[in-house]
Amino acid sequence: MAKTALFKRVRSGQVRVLMGSTQKMGTGTNVQERLFALHHLDAPWRPSDIEQREGRILRQGNRNEEVKILRYVTEGSFDAYMWQILETKASSSAKS
């Protein structure tokens, strides 16, 4: 019930920043009307998780003609390697 109320406040513009995991912001999260930017704070394990995340903002009903999708990588960490693995997985599954 609290999640429903929160999403209503996001859709109305009362809540301007929303943070959540891929699972928490998954199916049934219809808050796309006012989304402007998506920040990937980590690299997920599956390309489908990227599609799920970006599907929140890249969908019909968003009032913004342009949106930003940002990916953060910590220097010297495993992040860059994980994003490359995801890109490889995504391109190999697209060829299949």
CSV table of N, CA, C and O in Angstrom, one decimal:
chain,number,residue,atom,x,y,z
A,1,MET,N,0.8,-1.2,0.0
A,1,MET,CA,0.0,0.0,0.0
A,1,MET,C,0.9,1.3,0.0
A,1,MET,O,0.6,2.2,-0.7
A,2,ALA,N,1.9,1.3,0.8
A,2,ALA,CA,2.8,2.4,0.8
A,2,ALA,C,3.5,2.6,-0.5
A,2,ALA,O,3.7,3.8,-1.0
A,3,LYS,N,3.8,1.5,-1.2
A,3,LYS,CA,4.5,1.6,-2.5
A,3,LYS,C,3.5,2.3,-3.5
A,3,LYS,O,3.9,3.1,-4.3
A,4,THR,N,2.2,1.9,-3.5
A,4,THR,CA,1.2,2.5,-4.4
A,4,THR,C,1.1,4.0,-4.1
A,4,THR,O,1.1,4.8,-5.1
A,5,ALA,N,1.1,4.4,-2.9
A,5,ALA,CA,1.0,5.8,-2.5
A,5,ALA,C,2.2,6.6,-3.0
A,5,ALA,O,2.1,7.7,-3.5
A,6,LEU,N,3.4,5.9,-2.8
A,6,LEU,CA,4.6,6.6,-3.3
A,6,LEU,C,4.6,6.8,-4.8
A,6,LEU,O,4.9,7.9,-5.3
A,7,PHE,N,4.2,5.8,-5.5
A,7,PHE,CA,4.2,5.9,-7.0
A,7,PHE,C,3.2,6.9,-7.5
A,7,PHE,O,3.5,7.7,-8.4
A,8,LYS,N,2.1,7.1,-6.7
A,8,LYS,CA,1.1,8.1,-7.1
A,8,LYS,C,1.8,9.5,-6.9
A,8,LYS,O,1.6,10.4,-7.7
A,9,ARG,N,2.5,9.7,-5.8
A,9,ARG,CA,3.2,10.9,-5.5
A,9,ARG,C,4.3,11.2,-6.6
A,9,ARG,O,4.5,12.4,-6.9
A,10,VAL,N,4.9,10.2,-7.1
A,10,VAL,CA,5.9,10.4,-8.1
A,10,VAL,C,5.2,10.8,-9.4
A,10,VAL,O,5.7,11.8,-10.1
A,11,ARG,N,4.1,10.2,-9.8
A,11,ARG,CA,3.4,10.6,-11.0
A,11,ARG,C,2.8,12.0,-10.9
A,11,ARG,O,2.8,12.7,-11.9
A,12,SER,N,2.5,12.4,-9.7
A,12,SER,CA,1.9,13.8,-9.6
A,12,SER,C,3.0,14.9,-9.5
A,12,SER,O,2.7,16.0,-9.7
A,13,GLY,N,4.3,14.4,-9.3
A,13,GLY,CA,5.4,15.4,-9.3
A,13,GLY,C,5.7,15.8,-7.9
A,13,GLY,O,6.7,16.6,-7.7
A,14,GLN,N,5.0,15.3,-6.9
A,14,GLN,CA,5.4,15.6,-5.5
A,14,GLN,C,6.7,15.0,-5.0
A,14,GLN,O,7.4,15.6,-4.2
A,15,VAL,N,7.0,13.8,-5.6
A,15,VAL,CA,8.3,13.2,-5.3
A,15,VAL,C,9.1,13.3,-6.6
A,15,VAL,O,8.7,12.9,-7.6
A,16,ARG,N,10.3,13.9,-6.4
A,16,ARG,CA,11.1,14.2,-7.6
A,16,ARG,C,12.3,13.3,-7.8
A,16,ARG,O,12.9,13.3,-8.8
A,17,VAL,N,12.7,12.5,-6.7
A,17,VAL,CA,13.8,11.6,-6.8
A,17,VAL,C,13.3,10.3,-6.3
A,17,VAL,O,12.8,10.2,-5.2
A,18,LEU,N,13.5,9.2,-7.1
A,18,LEU,CA,13.1,7.9,-6.7
A,18,LEU,C,14.3,6.9,-6.9
A,18,LEU,O,14.8,6.9,-7.9
A,19,MET,N,14.6,6.2,-5.8
A,19,MET,CA,15.7,5.2,-5.9
A,19,MET,C,15.2,3.9,-5.6
A,19,MET,O,14.3,3.7,-4.7
A,20,GLY,N,15.6,2.9,-6.3
A,20,GLY,CA,15.2,1.5,-6.1
A,20,GLY,C,16.0,0.5,-6.8
A,20,GLY,O,16.6,0.8,-7.8
A,21,SER,N,15.9,-0.7,-6.4
A,21,SER,CA,16.7,-1.8,-7.1
A,21,SER,C,15.9,-2.2,-8.3
A,21,SER,O,14.7,-1.9,-8.5
A,22,THR,N,16.6,-3.0,-9.1
A,22,THR,CA,15.9,-3.6,-10.3
A,22,THR,C,14.6,-4.3,-9.9
A,22,THR,O,13.6,-4.2,-10.6
A,23,GLN,N,14.7,-5.1,-8.9
A,23,GLN,CA,13.6,-5.9,-8.4
A,23,GLN,C,12.4,-5.0,-7.9
A,23,GLN,O,11.3,-5.2,-8.2
A,24,LYS,N,12.8,-4.1,-7.0
A,24,LYS,CA,11.8,-3.2,-6.4
A,24,LYS,C,11.1,-2.3,-7.4
A,24,LYS,O,10.0,-1.9,-7.2
A,25,MET,N,11.8,-1.9,-8.5
A,25,MET,CA,11.3,-1.0,-9.5
A,25,MET,C,10.9,-1.8,-10.7
A,25,MET,O,10.9,-1.3,-11.8
A,26,GLY,N,10.6,-3.1,-10.6
A,26,GLY,CA,10.2,-3.9,-11.7
A,26,GLY,C,8.8,-3.8,-12.2
A,26,GLY,O,8.2,-2.7,-12.2
A,27,THR,N,8.3,-4.9,-12.6
A,27,THR,CA,6.9,-5.0,-13.1
A,27,THR,C,5.9,-4.3,-12.2
A,27,THR,O,5.9,-4.4,-11.0
A,28,GLY,N,5.1,-3.5,-12.9
A,28,GLY,CA,4.0,-2.8,-12.1
A,28,GLY,C,4.4,-1.4,-11.7
A,28,GLY,O,3.6,-0.7,-11.1
A,29,THR,N,5.7,-1.0,-12.0
A,29,THR,CA,6.1,0.3,-11.6
A,29,THR,C,5.8,1.3,-12.8
A,29,THR,O,6.6,1.4,-13.7
A,30,ASN,N,4.7,1.9,-12.7
A,30,ASN,CA,4.3,2.8,-13.8
A,30,ASN,C,4.4,4.3,-13.3
A,30,ASN,O,3.4,4.9,-12.9
A,31,VAL,N,5.6,4.8,-13.4
A,31,VAL,CA,5.9,6.1,-12.9
A,31,VAL,C,6.6,6.9,-14.0
A,31,VAL,O,7.2,8.0,-13.8
A,32,GLN,N,6.4,6.5,-15.3
A,32,GLN,CA,7.2,7.0,-16.4
A,32,GLN,C,6.8,8.5,-16.8
A,32,GLN,O,7.6,9.1,-17.5
A,33,GLU,N,5.7,9.0,-16.4
A,33,GLU,CA,5.2,10.3,-16.9
A,33,GLU,C,6.2,11.4,-16.8
A,33,GLU,O,6.3,12.2,-17.7
A,34,ARG,N,6.9,11.5,-15.8
A,34,ARG,CA,7.8,12.7,-15.5
A,34,ARG,C,9.3,12.3,-15.4
A,34,ARG,O,10.1,13.2,-15.0
A,35,LEU,N,9.7,11.1,-15.8
A,35,LEU,CA,11.1,10.7,-15.7
A,35,LEU,C,12.0,11.5,-16.6
A,35,LEU,O,11.7,11.6,-17.8
A,36,PHE,N,13.1,11.9,-16.1
A,36,PHE,CA,14.0,12.7,-16.9
A,36,PHE,C,15.4,12.0,-17.0
A,36,PHE,O,16.1,12.1,-18.0
A,37,ALA,N,15.8,11.4,-15.9
A,37,ALA,CA,17.1,10.7,-15.9
A,37,ALA,C,17.1,9.4,-15.2
A,37,ALA,O,16.4,9.3,-14.2
A,38,LEU,N,17.9,8.5,-15.7
A,38,LEU,CA,18.0,7.2,-15.0
A,38,LEU,C,19.5,7.0,-14.7
A,38,LEU,O,20.4,7.3,-15.6
A,39,HIS,N,19.9,6.7,-13.5
A,39,HIS,CA,21.2,6.5,-13.1
A,39,HIS,C,21.5,5.1,-12.7
A,39,HIS,O,20.9,4.6,-11.8
A,40,HIS,N,22.3,4.4,-13.5
A,40,HIS,CA,22.8,3.0,-13.2
A,40,HIS,C,23.9,3.2,-12.2
A,40,HIS,O,25.0,3.6,-12.5
A,41,LEU,N,23.6,2.8,-10.9
A,41,LEU,CA,24.7,2.9,-9.9
A,41,LEU,C,25.5,1.7,-9.8
A,41,LEU,O,26.6,1.7,-9.2
A,42,ASP,N,25.1,0.6,-10.5
A,42,ASP,CA,25.8,-0.6,-10.5
A,42,ASP,C,25.5,-1.3,-11.8
A,42,ASP,O,24.6,-0.9,-12.5
A,43,ALA,N,26.3,-2.3,-12.2
A,43,ALA,CA,26.1,-3.1,-13.4
A,43,ALA,C,25.3,-4.4,-12.9
A,43,ALA,O,25.8,-5.1,-12.1
A,44,PRO,N,24.1,-4.6,-13.5
A,44,PRO,CA,23.4,-5.9,-13.1
A,44,PRO,C,24.1,-7.1,-13.7
A,44,PRO,O,25.0,-7.0,-14.5
A,45,TRP,N,23.6,-8.3,-13.4
A,45,TRP,CA,24.1,-9.5,-13.9
A,45,TRP,C,23.7,-9.9,-15.3
A,45,TRP,O,24.4,-10.5,-16.1
A,46,ARG,N,22.4,-9.5,-15.7
A,46,ARG,CA,21.9,-9.9,-17.0
A,46,ARG,C,21.5,-8.7,-17.8
A,46,ARG,O,21.0,-7.7,-17.3
A,47,PRO,N,21.7,-8.8,-19.2
A,47,PRO,CA,21.2,-7.8,-20.0
A,47,PRO,C,19.7,-7.5,-19.9
A,47,PRO,O,19.3,-6.3,-20.0
A,48,SER,N,18.9,-8.5,-19.5
A,48,SER,CA,17.5,-8.2,-19.3
A,48,SER,C,17.2,-7.3,-18.2
A,48,SER,O,16.2,-6.6,-18.2
A,49,ASP,N,18.1,-7.2,-17.2
A,49,ASP,CA,18.0,-6.3,-16.1
A,49,ASP,C,18.2,-4.9,-16.6
A,49,ASP,O,17.5,-4.0,-16.1
A,50,ILE,N,19.1,-4.7,-17.5
A,50,ILE,CA,19.3,-3.3,-18.1
A,50,ILE,C,18.0,-2.9,-18.8
A,50,ILE,O,17.5,-1.8,-18.7
A,51,GLU,N,17.4,-3.9,-19.6
A,51,GLU,CA,16.2,-3.6,-20.3
A,51,GLU,C,15.1,-3.2,-19.4
A,51,GLU,O,14.3,-2.3,-19.6
A,52,GLN,N,15.0,-4.0,-18.3
A,52,GLN,CA,14.0,-3.7,-17.2
A,52,GLN,C,14.1,-2.3,-16.7
A,52,GLN,O,13.2,-1.5,-16.6
A,53,ARG,N,15.4,-1.9,-16.3
A,53,ARG,CA,15.6,-0.6,-15.7
A,53,ARG,C,15.3,0.5,-16.7
A,53,ARG,O,14.6,1.4,-16.4
A,54,GLU,N,15.8,0.4,-17.9
A,54,GLU,CA,15.7,1.4,-18.9
A,54,GLU,C,14.2,1.5,-19.4
A,54,GLU,O,13.8,2.5,-19.9
A,55,GLY,N,13.5,0.4,-19.3
A,55,GLY,CA,12.1,0.3,-19.7
A,55,GLY,C,11.3,1.2,-18.8
A,55,GLY,O,10.2,1.6,-19.2
A,56,ARG,N,11.7,1.6,-17.7
A,56,ARG,CA,11.0,2.5,-16.8
A,56,ARG,C,10.9,3.9,-17.4
A,56,ARG,O,10.0,4.6,-17.2
A,57,ILE,N,12.0,4.3,-18.1
A,57,ILE,CA,12.1,5.7,-18.6
A,57,ILE,C,11.8,5.8,-20.2
A,57,ILE,O,11.3,6.7,-20.6
A,58,LEU,N,12.2,4.7,-20.9
A,58,LEU,CA,12.1,4.7,-22.3
A,58,LEU,C,10.7,4.0,-22.7
A,58,LEU,O,10.7,3.0,-23.3
A,59,ARG,N,9.6,4.7,-22.3
A,59,ARG,CA,8.3,4.1,-22.7
A,59,ARG,C,7.3,5.2,-23.0
A,59,ARG,O,7.5,6.3,-22.6
A,60,GLN,N,6.3,4.7,-23.6
A,60,GLN,CA,5.2,5.6,-24.0
A,60,GLN,C,4.6,6.2,-22.7
A,60,GLN,O,4.5,5.5,-21.7
A,61,GLY,N,4.2,7.4,-22.8
A,61,GLY,CA,3.6,8.1,-21.6
A,61,GLY,C,4.6,9.0,-20.9
A,61,GLY,O,4.1,9.8,-20.1
A,62,ASN,N,5.9,9.0,-21.3
A,62,ASN,CA,6.8,9.9,-20.7
A,62,ASN,C,6.6,11.3,-21.3
A,62,ASN,O,6.7,11.4,-22.6
A,63,ARG,N,6.4,12.3,-20.6
A,63,ARG,CA,6.2,13.7,-21.1
A,63,ARG,C,7.5,14.3,-21.6
A,63,ARG,O,7.4,15.3,-22.4
A,64,ASN,N,8.6,13.8,-21.2
A,64,ASN,CA,9.9,14.3,-21.7
A,64,ASN,C,10.3,13.7,-23.0
A,64,ASN,O,10.4,12.5,-23.1
A,65,GLU,N,10.6,14.6,-24.0
A,65,GLU,CA,11.0,14.1,-25.3
A,65,GLU,C,12.4,13.5,-25.3
A,65,GLU,O,12.7,12.6,-26.0
A,66,GLU,N,13.2,14.1,-24.4
A,66,GLU,CA,14.6,13.6,-24.3
A,66,GLU,C,14.8,13.2,-22.8
A,66,GLU,O,14.4,13.8,-21.9
A,67,VAL,N,15.5,12.1,-22.6
A,67,VAL,CA,15.9,11.6,-21.3
A,67,VAL,C,17.4,11.3,-21.3
A,67,VAL,O,18.0,11.1,-22.3
A,68,LYS,N,17.9,11.2,-20.1
A,68,LYS,CA,19.3,10.9,-19.9
A,68,LYS,C,19.4,9.5,-19.2
A,68,LYS,O,18.7,9.2,-18.2
A,69,ILE,N,20.3,8.7,-19.7
A,69,ILE,CA,20.7,7.4,-19.0
A,69,ILE,C,22.1,7.5,-18.7
A,69,ILE,O,23.0,7.6,-19.6
A,70,LEU,N,22.5,7.4,-17.5
A,70,LEU,CA,23.9,7.5,-17.0
A,70,LEU,C,24.3,6.3,-16.3
A,70,LEU,O,23.6,5.7,-15.5
A,71,ARG,N,25.5,5.9,-16.6
A,71,ARG,CA,26.2,4.7,-16.0
A,71,ARG,C,27.4,5.2,-15.2
A,71,ARG,O,28.2,5.9,-15.8
A,72,TYR,N,27.5,4.7,-14.0
A,72,TYR,CA,28.6,5.1,-13.2
A,72,TYR,C,29.6,4.0,-13.0
A,72,TYR,O,29.2,2.8,-12.8
A,73,VAL,N,30.9,4.3,-13.1
A,73,VAL,CA,31.9,3.3,-13.0
A,73,VAL,C,33.0,3.8,-12.1
A,73,VAL,O,33.5,4.9,-12.2
A,74,THR,N,33.3,3.0,-11.1
A,74,THR,CA,34.3,3.4,-10.1
A,74,THR,C,35.7,3.0,-10.6
A,74,THR,O,35.9,1.8,-11.0
A,75,GLU,N,36.6,3.9,-10.7
A,75,GLU,CA,37.9,3.7,-11.2
A,75,GLU,C,38.6,2.6,-10.4
A,75,GLU,O,38.6,2.6,-9.1
A,76,GLY,N,39.2,1.6,-11.0
A,76,GLY,CA,40.0,0.6,-10.4
A,76,GLY,C,39.1,-0.5,-9.8
A,76,GLY,O,39.5,-1.4,-9.1
A,77,SER,N,37.8,-0.5,-10.2
A,77,SER,CA,36.9,-1.5,-9.6
A,77,SER,C,36.5,-2.5,-10.8
A,77,SER,O,37.0,-2.4,-11.9
A,78,PHE,N,35.6,-3.4,-10.5
A,78,PHE,CA,35.2,-4.4,-11.4
A,78,PHE,C,34.1,-3.9,-12.3
A,78,PHE,O,33.6,-4.5,-13.2
A,79,ASP,N,33.6,-2.6,-12.1
A,79,ASP,CA,32.5,-2.1,-12.8
A,79,ASP,C,32.7,-2.1,-14.3
A,79,ASP,O,31.8,-2.5,-15.1
A,80,ALA,N,33.8,-1.5,-14.8
A,80,ALA,CA,34.0,-1.4,-16.3
A,80,ALA,C,34.0,-2.8,-16.9
A,80,ALA,O,33.4,-3.0,-18.0
A,81,TYR,N,34.6,-3.8,-16.2
A,81,TYR,CA,34.6,-5.1,-16.7
A,81,TYR,C,33.2,-5.7,-16.8
A,81,TYR,O,32.8,-6.3,-17.8
A,82,MET,N,32.4,-5.5,-15.8
A,82,MET,CA,31.0,-6.0,-15.8
A,82,MET,C,30.2,-5.3,-16.9
A,82,MET,O,29.4,-6.0,-17.6
A,83,TRP,N,30.3,-4.0,-17.2
A,83,TRP,CA,29.6,-3.4,-18.3
A,83,TRP,C,30.0,-4.0,-19.6
A,83,TRP,O,29.2,-4.2,-20.5
A,84,GLN,N,31.3,-4.3,-19.8
A,84,GLN,CA,31.7,-4.9,-21.0
A,84,GLN,C,31.2,-6.3,-21.2
A,84,GLN,O,30.8,-6.7,-22.3
A,85,ILE,N,31.1,-7.1,-20.1
A,85,ILE,CA,30.5,-8.4,-20.1
A,85,ILE,C,29.1,-8.3,-20.5
A,85,ILE,O,28.6,-9.1,-21.4
A,86,LEU,N,28.3,-7.4,-20.0
A,86,LEU,CA,26.9,-7.2,-20.3
A,86,LEU,C,26.7,-6.8,-21.8
A,86,LEU,O,25.8,-7.3,-22.4
A,87,GLU,N,27.6,-6.0,-22.3
A,87,GLU,CA,27.5,-5.6,-23.7
A,87,GLU,C,27.8,-6.8,-24.6
A,87,GLU,O,27.1,-7.0,-25.6
A,88,THR,N,28.8,-7.7,-24.2
A,88,THR,CA,29.0,-8.9,-25.0
A,88,THR,C,27.9,-9.8,-24.9
A,88,THR,O,27.5,-10.4,-26.0
A,89,LYS,N,27.3,-10.0,-23.7
A,89,LYS,CA,26.1,-10.9,-23.6
A,89,LYS,C,25.0,-10.4,-24.4
A,89,LYS,O,24.3,-11.2,-25.1
A,90,ALA,N,24.7,-9.1,-24.4
A,90,ALA,CA,23.6,-8.5,-25.1
A,90,ALA,C,23.8,-8.7,-26.6
A,90,ALA,O,22.8,-9.0,-27.4
A,91,SER,N,25.0,-8.4,-27.1
A,91,SER,CA,25.2,-8.5,-28.6
A,91,SER,C,25.2,-10.0,-29.0
A,91,SER,O,24.7,-10.3,-30.1
A,92,SER,N,25.7,-10.9,-28.2
A,92,SER,CA,25.6,-12.3,-28.6
A,92,SER,C,24.2,-12.9,-28.6
A,92,SER,O,23.8,-13.7,-29.4
A,93,SER,N,23.4,-12.4,-27.7
A,93,SER,CA,22.0,-12.9,-27.6
A,93,SER,C,21.1,-12.2,-28.7
A,93,SER,O,20.2,-12.8,-29.2
A,94,ALA,N,21.5,-11.0,-29.2
A,94,ALA,CA,20.9,-10.4,-30.3
A,94,ALA,C,21.1,-11.1,-31.6
A,94,ALA,O,20.3,-11.1,-32.5
A,95,LYS,N,22.3,-11.7,-31.7
A,95,LYS,CA,22.6,-12.4,-33.0
A,95,LYS,C,21.9,-13.8,-33.1
A,95,LYS,O,21.7,-14.3,-34.1
A,96,SER,N,21.5,-14.3,-31.9
A,96,SER,CA,20.9,-15.7,-31.9
A,96,SER,C,19.5,-15.6,-32.4
A,96,SER,O,18.8,-14.8,-32.4
